[in-house]
PDB file of C-alpha atoms in Angstrom:
ATOM      1  CA  MET A   1     208.732 155.666  97.876  1.00  0.00           C
ATOM      2  CA  ILE A   2     206.819 157.921 100.496  1.00  0.00           C
ATOM      3  CA  ASP A   3     203.223 157.797 100.321  1.00  0.00           C
ATOM      4  CA  LYS A   4     201.266 161.025  99.946  1.00  0.00           C
ATOM      5  CA  LYS A   5     199.949 162.241 103.359  1.00  0.00           C
ATOM      6  CA  LYS A   6     196.252 162.278 103.769  1.00  0.00           C
ATOM      7  CA  TYR A   7     195.757 165.873 104.909  1.00  0.00           C
ATOM      8  CA  SER A   8     197.184 169.237 103.677  1.00  0.00           C
ATOM      9  CA  VAL A   9     196.856 171.131 106.791  1.00  0.00           C
ATOM     10  CA  VAL A  10     195.998 170.409 110.479  1.00  0.00           C
ATOM     11  CA  ALA A  11     195.761 173.232 112.823  1.00  0.00           C
ATOM     12  CA  ILE A  12     195.566 173.739 116.669  1.00  0.00           C
ATOM     13  CA  GLY A  13     193.948 176.801 118.119  1.00  0.00           C
ATOM     14  CA  ASN A  14     191.407 178.455 120.028  1.00  0.00           C
ATOM     15  CA  ALA A  15     187.964 176.822 119.392  1.00  0.00           C
ATOM     16  CA  MET A  16     185.265 179.632 119.824  1.00  0.00           C
ATOM     17  CA  LEU A  17     182.235 181.375 118.461  1.00  0.00           C
ATOM     18  CA  ASP A  18     182.494 184.936 117.305  1.00  0.00           C
ATOM     19  CA  VAL A  19     179.900 187.340 118.182  1.00  0.00           C
ATOM     20  CA  LEU A  20     180.093 190.611 115.982  1.00  0.00           C
ATOM     21  CA  CYS A  21     178.879 193.880 117.018  1.00  0.00           C
ATOM     22  CA  GLU A  22     179.039 197.430 115.671  1.00  0.00           C
ATOM     23  CA  VAL A  23     179.899 200.046 118.282  1.00  0.00           C
ATOM     24  CA  PRO A  24     180.692 203.824 118.158  1.00  0.00           C
ATOM     25  CA  GLU A  25     184.546 204.911 118.651  1.00  0.00           C
ATOM     26  CA  GLN A  26     183.786 206.265 122.146  1.00  0.00           C
ATOM     27  CA  PHE A  27     182.446 202.866 123.377  1.00  0.00           C
ATOM     28  CA  LEU A  28     185.791 201.449 123.600  1.00  0.00           C
ATOM     29  CA  SER A  29     187.248 204.428 125.664  1.00  0.00           C
ATOM     30  CA  GLN A  30     184.216 204.387 127.793  1.00  0.00           C
ATOM     31  CA  GLU A  31     184.717 200.658 128.672  1.00  0.00           C
ATOM     32  CA  GLY A  32     188.469 200.953 128.908  1.00  0.00           C
ATOM     33  CA  ILE A  33     189.014 198.511 125.886  1.00  0.00           C
ATOM     34  CA  SER A  34     192.333 198.620 124.090  1.00  0.00           C
ATOM     35  CA  LYS A  35     191.571 199.090 120.365  1.00  0.00           C
ATOM     36  CA  GLY A  36     192.631 196.948 117.574  1.00  0.00           C
ATOM     37  CA  VAL A  37     194.004 193.954 119.574  1.00  0.00           C
ATOM     38  CA  MET A  38     192.687 190.943 121.298  1.00  0.00           C
ATOM     39  CA  ASN A  39     191.730 191.666 124.903  1.00  0.00           C
ATOM     40  CA  LEU A  40     191.643 188.703 127.463  1.00  0.00           C
ATOM     41  CA  VAL A  41     188.294 188.936 129.289  1.00  0.00           C
ATOM     42  CA  SER A  42     186.570 186.767 132.151  1.00  0.00           C
ATOM     43  CA  ARG A  43     183.376 184.999 131.648  1.00  0.00           C
ATOM     44  CA  GLU A  44     181.599 187.891 133.797  1.00  0.00           C
ATOM     45  CA  ARG A  45     183.257 190.488 131.809  1.00  0.00           C
ATOM     46  CA  SER A  46     182.195 188.952 128.551  1.00  0.00           C
ATOM     47  CA  ASN A  47     178.624 188.574 129.701  1.00  0.00           C
ATOM     48  CA  ASN A  48     178.673 192.255 130.710  1.00  0.00           C
ATOM     49  CA  ILE A  49     179.948 193.481 127.311  1.00  0.00           C
ATOM     50  CA  LEU A  50     177.205 191.577 125.643  1.00  0.00           C
ATOM     51  CA  LYS A  51     174.560 193.442 127.851  1.00  0.00           C
ATOM     52  CA  LEU A  52     175.930 196.828 126.483  1.00  0.00           C
ATOM     53  CA  VAL A  53     175.834 195.888 122.665  1.00  0.00           C
ATOM     54  CA  LYS A  54     173.599 194.517 119.949  1.00  0.00           C
ATOM     55  CA  PRO A  55     175.069 191.439 118.082  1.00  0.00           C
ATOM     56  CA  ILE A  56     174.783 191.635 114.363  1.00  0.00           C
ATOM     57  CA  LYS A  57     176.061 188.097 113.702  1.00  0.00           C
ATOM     58  CA  GLU A  58     177.229 185.005 115.619  1.00  0.00           C
ATOM     59  CA  THR A  59     179.399 182.750 113.616  1.00  0.00           C
ATOM     60  CA  ALA A  60     181.976 179.816 114.403  1.00  0.00           C
ATOM     61  CA  GLY A  61     185.501 181.676 114.765  1.00  0.00           C
ATOM     62  CA  GLY A  62     188.841 181.347 116.239  1.00  0.00           C
ATOM     63  CA  SER A  63     191.623 182.182 114.271  1.00  0.00           C
ATOM     64  CA  ALA A  64     193.274 178.813 113.030  1.00  0.00           C
ATOM     65  CA  ALA A  65     189.843 177.495 112.445  1.00  0.00           C
ATOM     66  CA  ASN A  66     189.226 180.371 110.242  1.00  0.00           C
ATOM     67  CA  THR A  67     192.166 179.491 108.348  1.00  0.00           C
ATOM     68  CA  ILE A  68     191.219 175.790 108.146  1.00  0.00           C
ATOM     69  CA  SER A  69     187.658 176.582 107.135  1.00  0.00           C
ATOM     70  CA  THR A  70     188.908 178.519 104.016  1.00  0.00           C
ATOM     71  CA  LEU A  71     191.384 175.927 103.063  1.00  0.00           C
ATOM     72  CA  ALA A  72     188.641 173.324 103.198  1.00  0.00           C
ATOM     73  CA  LYS A  73     186.514 175.578 100.862  1.00  0.00           C
ATOM     74  CA  LEU A  74     189.376 175.846  98.664  1.00  0.00           C
ATOM     75  CA  GLY A  75     189.303 172.073  98.261  1.00  0.00           C
ATOM     76  CA  LEU A  76     192.026 170.829 100.413  1.00  0.00           C
ATOM     77  CA  LYS A  77     191.745 168.228 103.021  1.00  0.00           C
ATOM     78  CA  THR A  78     192.140 169.494 106.566  1.00  0.00           C
ATOM     79  CA  GLY A  79     191.948 168.714 110.314  1.00  0.00           C
ATOM     80  CA  TYR A  80     191.615 170.783 113.402  1.00  0.00           C
ATOM     81  CA  ILE A  81     192.380 170.492 117.134  1.00  0.00           C
ATOM     82  CA  GLY A  82     190.597 172.680 119.821  1.00  0.00           C
ATOM     83  CA  LYS A  83     188.631 172.341 123.082  1.00  0.00           C
ATOM     84  CA  ILE A  84     184.995 173.205 123.355  1.00  0.00           C
ATOM     85  CA  ALA A  85     182.463 172.343 126.149  1.00  0.00           C
ATOM     86  CA  ASP A  86     179.306 170.221 125.340  1.00  0.00           C
ATOM     87  CA  ASP A  87     176.976 173.112 125.285  1.00  0.00           C
ATOM     88  CA  PRO A  88     174.863 174.777 122.516  1.00  0.00           C
ATOM     89  CA  LYS A  89     177.691 176.948 121.392  1.00  0.00           C
ATOM     90  CA  GLY A  90     179.969 174.120 121.265  1.00  0.00           C
ATOM     91  CA  LYS A  91     177.769 172.245 119.297  1.00  0.00           C
ATOM     92  CA  VAL A  92     177.449 175.068 116.541  1.00  0.00           C
ATOM     93  CA  PHE A  93     181.238 175.113 116.511  1.00  0.00           C
ATOM     94  CA  LYS A  94     181.652 171.539 115.870  1.00  0.00           C
ATOM     95  CA  LYS A  95     178.755 171.191 113.342  1.00  0.00           C
ATOM     96  CA  ASP A  96     180.258 174.203 111.330  1.00  0.00           C
ATOM     97  CA  LEU A  97     183.733 172.319 111.206  1.00  0.00           C
ATOM     98  CA  ILE A  98     182.074 169.027 110.058  1.00  0.00           C
ATOM     99  CA  ASP A  99     179.758 170.683 107.795  1.00  0.00           C
ATOM    100  CA  THR A 100     182.699 172.086 105.879  1.00  0.00           C
ATOM    101  CA  SER A 101     184.421 168.570 105.591  1.00  0.00           C
ATOM    102  CA  ILE A 102     187.018 169.370 108.368  1.00  0.00           C
ATOM    103  CA  PHE A 103     188.305 166.455 110.335  1.00  0.00           C
ATOM    104  CA  TYR A 104     187.491 167.179 113.980  1.00  0.00           C
ATOM    105  CA  ASN A 105     187.470 164.726 116.836  1.00  0.00           C
ATOM    106  CA  THR A 106     188.719 166.592 119.992  1.00  0.00           C
ATOM    107  CA  GLU A 107     186.923 165.448 123.013  1.00  0.00           C
ATOM    108  CA  PHE A 108     184.382 167.800 124.776  1.00  0.00           C
ATOM    109  CA  LEU A 109     185.625 169.465 128.012  1.00  0.00           C
ATOM    110  CA  ASP A 110     184.910 166.982 131.117  1.00  0.00           C
ATOM    111  CA  LYS A 111     181.367 167.642 132.444  1.00  0.00           C
ATOM    112  CA  ARG A 112     182.917 168.182 135.796  1.00  0.00           C
ATOM    113  CA  ASN A 113     184.500 171.567 134.631  1.00  0.00           C
ATOM    114  CA  THR A 114     181.774 174.063 134.498  1.00  0.00           C
ATOM    115  CA  GLU A 115     183.676 176.550 131.937  1.00  0.00           C
ATOM    116  CA  ALA A 116     181.609 177.240 128.700  1.00  0.00           C
ATOM    117  CA  THR A 117     182.571 177.210 125.196  1.00  0.00           C
ATOM    118  CA  GLY A 118     184.891 180.161 124.469  1.00  0.00           C
ATOM    119  CA  LYS A 119     183.480 183.289 122.785  1.00  0.00           C
ATOM    120  CA  CYS A 120     184.964 186.346 120.969  1.00  0.00           C
ATOM    121  CA  ILE A 121     183.071 189.532 120.960  1.00  0.00           C
ATOM    122  CA  VAL A 122     184.102 191.451 118.107  1.00  0.00           C
ATOM    123  CA  LEU A 123     183.649 195.166 118.304  1.00  0.00           C
ATOM    124  CA  ILE A 124     183.706 196.888 114.956  1.00  0.00           C
ATOM    125  CA  THR A 125     184.079 200.569 114.933  1.00  0.00           C
ATOM    126  CA  PRO A 126     183.147 203.088 112.023  1.00  0.00           C
ATOM    127  CA  ASP A 127     186.588 202.786 110.702  1.00  0.00           C
ATOM    128  CA  LYS A 128     186.054 198.925 110.270  1.00  0.00           C
ATOM    129  CA  GLU A 129     188.687 198.191 112.696  1.00  0.00           C
ATOM    130  CA  ARG A 130     187.812 195.031 114.786  1.00  0.00           C
ATOM    131  CA  THR A 131     188.678 194.871 118.522  1.00  0.00           C
ATOM    132  CA  MET A 132     188.326 191.538 120.154  1.00  0.00           C
ATOM    133  CA  ASN A 133     187.287 190.431 123.716  1.00  0.00           C
ATOM    134  CA  THR A 134     188.082 186.821 124.189  1.00  0.00           C
ATOM    135  CA  TYR A 135     186.633 184.858 126.916  1.00  0.00           C
ATOM    136  CA  LEU A 136     188.650 181.557 126.501  1.00  0.00           C
ATOM    137  CA  GLY A 137     186.496 179.146 128.342  1.00  0.00           C
ATOM    138  CA  ALA A 138     186.796 175.521 127.408  1.00  0.00           C
ATOM    139  CA  THR A 139     189.514 176.124 124.983  1.00  0.00           C
ATOM    140  CA  GLU A 140     191.965 177.003 127.552  1.00  0.00           C
ATOM    141  CA  TYR A 141     191.720 173.386 128.893  1.00  0.00           C
ATOM    142  CA  LEU A 142     193.448 171.951 125.608  1.00  0.00           C
ATOM    143  CA  THR A 143     196.121 169.333 126.892  1.00  0.00           C
ATOM    144  CA  HIS A 144     198.589 167.055 125.469  1.00  0.00           C
ATOM    145  CA  TYR A 145     196.065 164.313 125.661  1.00  0.00           C
ATOM    146  CA  ASP A 146     193.953 166.190 123.015  1.00  0.00           C
ATOM    147  CA  ILE A 147     196.871 166.024 120.510  1.00  0.00           C
ATOM    148  CA  ASP A 148     196.126 163.433 117.824  1.00  0.00           C
ATOM    149  CA  GLU A 149     199.433 161.995 116.738  1.00  0.00           C
ATOM    150  CA  GLU A 150     198.062 160.069 113.671  1.00  0.00           C
ATOM    151  CA  LEU A 151     196.281 163.203 112.434  1.00  0.00           C
ATOM    152  CA  ILE A 152     199.608 165.503 112.728  1.00  0.00           C
ATOM    153  CA  ALA A 153     201.573 162.522 111.186  1.00  0.00           C
ATOM    154  CA  GLN A 154     199.353 162.374 108.236  1.00  0.00           C
ATOM    155  CA  SER A 155     199.511 166.019 107.375  1.00  0.00           C
ATOM    156  CA  GLU A 156     201.821 168.055 105.141  1.00  0.00           C
ATOM    157  CA  TRP A 157     201.605 170.924 107.452  1.00  0.00           C
ATOM    158  CA  LEU A 158     200.866 171.750 111.220  1.00  0.00           C
ATOM    159  CA  TYR A 159     199.462 175.333 111.706  1.00  0.00           C
ATOM    160  CA  LEU A 160     199.776 176.788 115.074  1.00  0.00           C
ATOM    161  CA  GLU A 161     197.834 179.532 116.492  1.00  0.00           C
ATOM    162  CA  GLY A 162     199.932 181.852 118.796  1.00  0.00           C
ATOM    163  CA  TYR A 163     196.876 182.734 120.800  1.00  0.00           C
ATOM    164  CA  ARG A 164     196.914 179.275 122.160  1.00  0.00           C
ATOM    165  CA  PHE A 165     200.038 180.014 124.119  1.00  0.00           C
ATOM    166  CA  ASP A 166     198.024 181.636 126.689  1.00  0.00           C
ATOM    167  CA  GLY A 167     197.626 178.467 128.945  1.00  0.00           C
ATOM    168  CA  GLN A 168     200.585 176.132 130.446  1.00  0.00           C
ATOM    169  CA  LYS A 169     198.742 172.919 129.575  1.00  0.00           C
ATOM    170  CA  SER A 170     198.032 174.306 125.975  1.00  0.00           C
ATOM    171  CA  LYS A 171     201.716 175.195 125.532  1.00  0.00           C
ATOM    172  CA  GLU A 172     202.608 171.769 126.503  1.00  0.00           C
ATOM    173  CA  ALA A 173     200.280 170.407 124.172  1.00  0.00           C
ATOM    174  CA  PHE A 174     201.783 172.884 121.321  1.00  0.00           C
ATOM    175  CA  TYR A 175     205.318 171.268 122.149  1.00  0.00           C
ATOM    176  CA  LYS A 176     203.992 167.760 121.966  1.00  0.00           C
ATOM    177  CA  ALA A 177     202.401 168.479 118.445  1.00  0.00           C
ATOM    178  CA  ILE A 178     205.849 170.147 117.232  1.00  0.00           C
ATOM    179  CA  GLU A 179     207.554 167.045 118.372  1.00  0.00           C
ATOM    180  CA  ILE A 180     205.267 164.715 116.498  1.00  0.00           C
ATOM    181  CA  ALA A 181     205.459 166.976 113.422  1.00  0.00           C
ATOM    182  CA  LYS A 182     209.130 166.915 113.433  1.00  0.00           C
ATOM    183  CA  LYS A 183     209.311 163.087 113.800  1.00  0.00           C
ATOM    184  CA  ASN A 184     207.015 162.788 110.847  1.00  0.00           C
ATOM    185  CA  LYS A 185     208.408 165.385 108.435  1.00  0.00           C
ATOM    186  CA  THR A 186     205.327 167.488 109.019  1.00  0.00           C
ATOM    187  CA  LYS A 187     206.124 171.165 108.184  1.00  0.00           C
ATOM    188  CA  ILE A 188     205.298 173.617 110.888  1.00  0.00           C
ATOM    189  CA  ALA A 189     203.670 177.115 110.444  1.00  0.00           C
ATOM    190  CA  LEU A 190     202.922 179.590 113.105  1.00  0.00           C
ATOM    191  CA  THR A 191     200.785 182.741 113.191  1.00  0.00           C
ATOM    192  CA  LEU A 192     201.911 185.226 115.846  1.00  0.00           C
ATOM    193  CA  SER A 193     198.270 186.223 116.080  1.00  0.00           C
ATOM    194  CA  ASP A 194     198.371 189.454 118.097  1.00  0.00           C
ATOM    195  CA  SER A 195     200.956 192.062 119.236  1.00  0.00           C
ATOM    196  CA  PHE A 196     199.897 191.722 122.794  1.00  0.00           C
ATOM    197  CA  CYS A 197     200.018 187.958 122.574  1.00  0.00           C
ATOM    198  CA  VAL A 198     203.760 188.529 121.112  1.00  0.00           C
ATOM    199  CA  ASP A 199     204.470 190.632 124.245  1.00  0.00           C
ATOM    200  CA  ARG A 200     203.314 187.782 126.467  1.00  0.00           C
ATOM    201  CA  HIS A 201     205.290 185.016 124.800  1.00  0.00           C
ATOM    202  CA  ARG A 202     208.186 186.811 122.820  1.00  0.00           C
ATOM    203  CA  SER A 203     211.129 184.375 123.917  1.00  0.00           C
ATOM    204  CA  ASP A 204     208.794 181.291 123.253  1.00  0.00           C
ATOM    205  CA  PHE A 205     207.913 182.601 119.853  1.00  0.00           C
ATOM    206  CA  ILE A 206     211.600 183.336 119.051  1.00  0.00           C
ATOM    207  CA  ASN A 207     212.884 180.051 120.195  1.00  0.00           C
ATOM    208  CA  LEU A 208     210.213 178.368 118.120  1.00  0.00           C
ATOM    209  CA  LEU A 209     211.096 180.362 115.015  1.00  0.00           C
ATOM    210  CA  ASN A 210     214.883 179.537 115.512  1.00  0.00           C
ATOM    211  CA  THR A 211     214.384 175.890 116.046  1.00  0.00           C
ATOM    212  CA  SER A 212     211.253 174.463 114.887  1.00  0.00           C
ATOM    213  CA  VAL A 213     209.190 176.568 112.474  1.00  0.00           C
ATOM    214  CA  ASP A 214     209.254 176.447 108.544  1.00  0.00           C
ATOM    215  CA  MET A 215     206.705 179.406 107.919  1.00  0.00           C
ATOM    216  CA  VAL A 216     205.699 182.408 109.998  1.00  0.00           C
ATOM    217  CA  PHE A 217     202.735 184.516 109.587  1.00  0.00           C
ATOM    218  CA  CYS A 218     202.143 187.968 111.223  1.00  0.00           C
ATOM    219  CA  ASN A 219     201.121 191.591 110.611  1.00  0.00           C
ATOM    220  CA  GLU A 220     203.192 194.639 111.036  1.00  0.00           C
ATOM    221  CA  GLU A 221     202.528 195.446 114.791  1.00  0.00           C
ATOM    222  CA  GLU A 222     203.465 191.693 115.580  1.00  0.00           C
ATOM    223  CA  LEU A 223     206.541 191.762 113.717  1.00  0.00           C
ATOM    224  CA  LYS A 224     207.735 195.169 115.289  1.00  0.00           C
ATOM    225  CA  SER A 225     206.625 193.669 118.779  1.00  0.00           C
ATOM    226  CA  LEU A 226     208.541 190.437 118.214  1.00  0.00           C
ATOM    227  CA  PHE A 227     211.903 191.677 117.478  1.00  0.00           C
ATOM    228  CA  GLN A 228     211.168 195.267 119.123  1.00  0.00           C
ATOM    229  CA  VAL A 229     212.011 197.296 116.185  1.00  0.00           C
ATOM    230  CA  GLU A 230     210.325 200.527 114.924  1.00  0.00           C
ATOM    231  CA  ASP A 231     210.483 199.378 111.171  1.00  0.00           C
ATOM    232  CA  ILE A 232     209.658 196.293 109.643  1.00  0.00           C
ATOM    233  CA  GLN A 233     212.642 196.361 107.452  1.00  0.00           C
ATOM    234  CA  ASN A 234     214.767 196.510 110.626  1.00  0.00           C
ATOM    235  CA  ALA A 235     213.325 192.914 111.319  1.00  0.00           C
ATOM    236  CA  GLN A 236     215.427 191.453 108.342  1.00  0.00           C
ATOM    237  CA  LYS A 237     218.684 191.040 110.240  1.00  0.00           C
ATOM    238  CA  PHE A 238     216.929 188.796 112.913  1.00  0.00           C
ATOM    239  CA  ILE A 239     214.884 186.744 110.033  1.00  0.00           C
ATOM    240  CA  SER A 240     217.483 185.953 107.455  1.00  0.00           C
ATOM    241  CA  GLY A 241     220.115 183.790 109.399  1.00  0.00           C
ATOM    242  CA  THR A 242     217.436 181.368 111.009  1.00  0.00           C
ATOM    243  CA  ILE A 243     213.841 181.764 109.670  1.00  0.00           C
ATOM    244  CA  SER A 244     213.153 180.114 106.517  1.00  0.00           C
ATOM    245  CA  CYS A 245     210.123 182.186 105.403  1.00  0.00           C
ATOM    246  CA  LEU A 246     208.183 184.859 106.984  1.00  0.00           C
ATOM    247  CA  VAL A 247     205.347 186.837 105.557  1.00  0.00           C
ATOM    248  CA  CYS A 248     203.958 190.073 107.047  1.00  0.00           C
ATOM    249  CA  THR A 249     200.825 191.468 106.225  1.00  0.00           C
ATOM    250  CA  CYS A 250     200.270 195.303 106.008  1.00  0.00           C
ATOM    251  CA  ALA A 251     196.543 195.847 105.328  1.00  0.00           C
ATOM    252  CA  GLU A 252     195.884 197.792 102.237  1.00  0.00           C
ATOM    253  CA  ASN A 253     199.526 197.932 101.480  1.00  0.00           C
ATOM    254  CA  GLY A 254     199.708 194.140 100.906  1.00  0.00           C
ATOM    255  CA  ALA A 255     202.361 192.013 102.298  1.00  0.00           C
ATOM    256  CA  TYR A 256     206.087 191.883 102.994  1.00  0.00           C
ATOM    257  CA  LEU A 257     207.820 188.497 101.868  1.00  0.00           C
ATOM    258  CA  PHE A 258     211.014 187.675 103.963  1.00  0.00           C
ATOM    259  CA  HIS A 259     212.905 184.940 102.270  1.00  0.00           C
ATOM    260  CA  GLY A 260     216.711 184.398 102.968  1.00  0.00           C
ATOM    261  CA  PRO A 261     218.446 187.706 102.537  1.00  0.00           C
ATOM    262  CA  SER A 262     215.589 189.221 100.608  1.00  0.00           C
ATOM    263  CA  ILE A 263     212.588 191.267 101.378  1.00  0.00           C
ATOM    264  CA  ARG A 264     209.829 191.648  98.501  1.00  0.00           C
ATOM    265  CA  LYS A 265     206.720 193.786  98.551  1.00  0.00           C
ATOM    266  CA  ILE A 266     203.722 192.127  97.193  1.00  0.00           C
ATOM    267  CA  SER A 267     200.990 194.681  96.533  1.00  0.00           C
ATOM    268  CA  THR A 268     197.122 193.868  96.803  1.00  0.00           C
ATOM    269  CA  ASN A 269     193.957 195.353  95.182  1.00  0.00           C
ATOM    270  CA  LYS A 270     191.886 197.924  97.103  1.00  0.00           C
ATOM    271  CA  VAL A 271     188.418 196.670  98.170  1.00  0.00           C
ATOM    272  CA  ILE A 272     185.652 198.188  99.865  1.00  0.00           C
ATOM    273  CA  VAL A 273     185.987 197.005 103.537  1.00  0.00           C
ATOM    274  CA  ILE A 274     182.961 195.806 105.440  1.00  0.00           C
ATOM    275  CA  ASP A 275     184.924 194.348 108.443  1.00  0.00           C
ATOM    276  CA  THR A 276     188.633 193.467 108.962  1.00  0.00           C
ATOM    277  CA  THR A 277     187.774 190.583 111.101  1.00  0.00           C
ATOM    278  CA  GLY A 278     189.706 187.246 109.773  1.00  0.00           C
ATOM    279  CA  ALA A 279     191.787 189.090 107.224  1.00  0.00           C
ATOM    280  CA  GLY A 280     194.965 187.683 108.504  1.00  0.00           C
ATOM    281  CA  ASP A 281     193.613 184.277 109.168  1.00  0.00           C
ATOM    282  CA  ASN A 282     192.368 184.265 105.422  1.00  0.00           C
ATOM    283  CA  PHE A 283     195.563 185.536 103.954  1.00  0.00           C
ATOM    284  CA  ALA A 284     197.330 182.522 105.654  1.00  0.00           C
ATOM    285  CA  ALA A 285     194.744 180.212 104.164  1.00  0.00           C
ATOM    286  CA  GLY A 286     195.557 181.736 100.798  1.00  0.00           C
ATOM    287  CA  PHE A 287     199.397 181.423 101.300  1.00  0.00           C
ATOM    288  CA  LEU A 288     199.204 177.761 102.454  1.00  0.00           C
ATOM    289  CA  TYR A 289     197.029 176.708  99.684  1.00  0.00           C
ATOM    290  CA  GLY A 290     199.452 178.120  97.283  1.00  0.00           C
ATOM    291  CA  LEU A 291     202.380 176.221  98.972  1.00  0.00           C
ATOM    292  CA  SER A 292     200.048 172.973  98.558  1.00  0.00           C
ATOM    293  CA  LYS A 293     199.950 173.610  94.804  1.00  0.00           C
ATOM    294  CA  ASN A 294     203.725 174.511  94.449  1.00  0.00           C
ATOM    295  CA  TYR A 295     203.255 178.066  93.739  1.00  0.00           C
ATOM    296  CA  THR A 296     206.172 180.318  93.903  1.00  0.00           C
ATOM    297  CA  LEU A 297     206.337 182.226  97.231  1.00  0.00           C
ATOM    298  CA  GLU A 298     205.409 185.516  95.451  1.00  0.00           C
ATOM    299  CA  LYS A 299     202.384 184.001  93.836  1.00  0.00           C
ATOM    300  CA  CYS A 300     201.513 182.410  97.366  1.00  0.00           C
ATOM    301  CA  ALA A 301     201.453 185.976  98.760  1.00  0.00           C
ATOM    302  CA  ALA A 302     199.428 187.269  95.974  1.00  0.00           C
ATOM    303  CA  PHE A 303     196.767 184.527  96.476  1.00  0.00           C
ATOM    304  CA  GLY A 304     196.814 185.466 100.380  1.00  0.00           C
ATOM    305  CA  ASN A 305     196.121 189.021  99.582  1.00  0.00           C
ATOM    306  CA  LEU A 306     193.246 187.825  97.162  1.00  0.00           C
ATOM    307  CA  ILE A 307     191.619 185.505  99.575  1.00  0.00           C
ATOM    308  CA  ALA A 308     192.043 188.063 102.536  1.00  0.00           C
ATOM    309  CA  GLY A 309     190.162 190.810 100.304  1.00  0.00           C
ATOM    310  CA  GLU A 310     187.339 188.283 100.035  1.00  0.00           C
ATOM    311  CA  VAL A 311     186.703 188.432 103.812  1.00  0.00           C
ATOM    312  CA  LEU A 312     187.048 191.968 103.966  1.00  0.00           C
ATOM    313  CA  LYS A 313     183.525 192.223 102.086  1.00  0.00           C
ATOM    314  CA  VAL A 314     181.705 190.593 104.671  1.00  0.00           C
ATOM    315  CA  TYR A 315     180.940 190.653 108.346  1.00  0.00           C
ATOM    316  CA  GLY A 316     182.678 188.085 110.295  1.00  0.00           C
ATOM    317  CA  PRO A 317     185.890 185.831 109.788  1.00  0.00           C
ATOM    318  CA  ARG A 318     184.572 183.328 107.368  1.00  0.00           C
ATOM    319  CA  ILE A 319     184.060 183.794 103.543  1.00  0.00           C
ATOM    320  CA  GLU A 320     180.514 183.042 102.548  1.00  0.00           C
ATOM    321  CA  LYS A 321     180.602 182.499  98.762  1.00  0.00           C
ATOM    322  CA  SER A 322     181.876 179.244  97.020  1.00  0.00           C
ATOM    323  CA  LEU A 323     185.779 179.162  96.588  1.00  0.00           C
ATOM    324  CA  LYS A 324     185.885 175.964  94.486  1.00  0.00           C
ATOM    325  CA  ASN A 325     186.669 177.744  91.356  1.00  0.00           C
ATOM    326  CA  PHE A 326     188.613 180.552  92.773  1.00  0.00           C
ATOM    327  CA  LEU A 327     192.192 180.702  91.450  1.00  0.00           C
ATOM    328  CA  VAL A 328     194.965 183.395  91.307  1.00  0.00           C
ATOM    329  CA  ARG A 329     195.028 185.068  87.940  1.00  0.00           C
TER     330      ARG A 329
END
């Protein structure tokens, strides 16, 4: 008899603080910032942008950490691996995870390294679209030494954040984590994170999807970029043969579930959108929660839509209300 694993989901991702700011549409063009995607910026560029805007909120962020936070609030036992510096922002990030009962023991960045904890400046335009400007900082220095073998071995799922492929040592860390997961029958989920991220790592992602990953999360633009197609329906021929399950979110249109030879559309309820930051991260949380409870894939996607709808109602990537009794109807 196999003992039940201690954790439901353990994630690896970019550990950082999110700084949310409202800006007019023309601010992006004036500053040469690509809209609706994640733009990698230097520490100097990050600080210069902050001089031009007025933050409305600062919160612990990072895509996979957002997902793990929501899963913890839903009552699952979770863990997280991500690199921070021993500085005020890093301490805020760590405290947020621990206060949410998430297991987190990644060592601080070596003090000889002068990089700070990463931060993501999220620029919210009047159409509620979010544009991210990310200074990776300490999180870029995640290495295979930071991968906790026992933590991954004791988890039902390993959740990998595609953003973290931006860094050779972090990529090596991912492959070590995948090897540990396979050895211990830990299932693997990957979020593609961003269409530009997919452009940078297309061959790596396709290889992972074909050889290692049990579950894939993406949005419409990421899926189109991955397989270089104009319509997401055309991605089906690349998915059905090798990928067990892929779910593609499509904003107010809900999500498309690719499973074997079938494609199913899962509709969602309309909500008044305050900010789209973290919608995909929270959809993944809802879906993974459903898998942990043995929901059907359709019910998992419906719950993902429901959870994503909750984060659309607030500024930032984290749902603020209690989710302890939040169940799919």
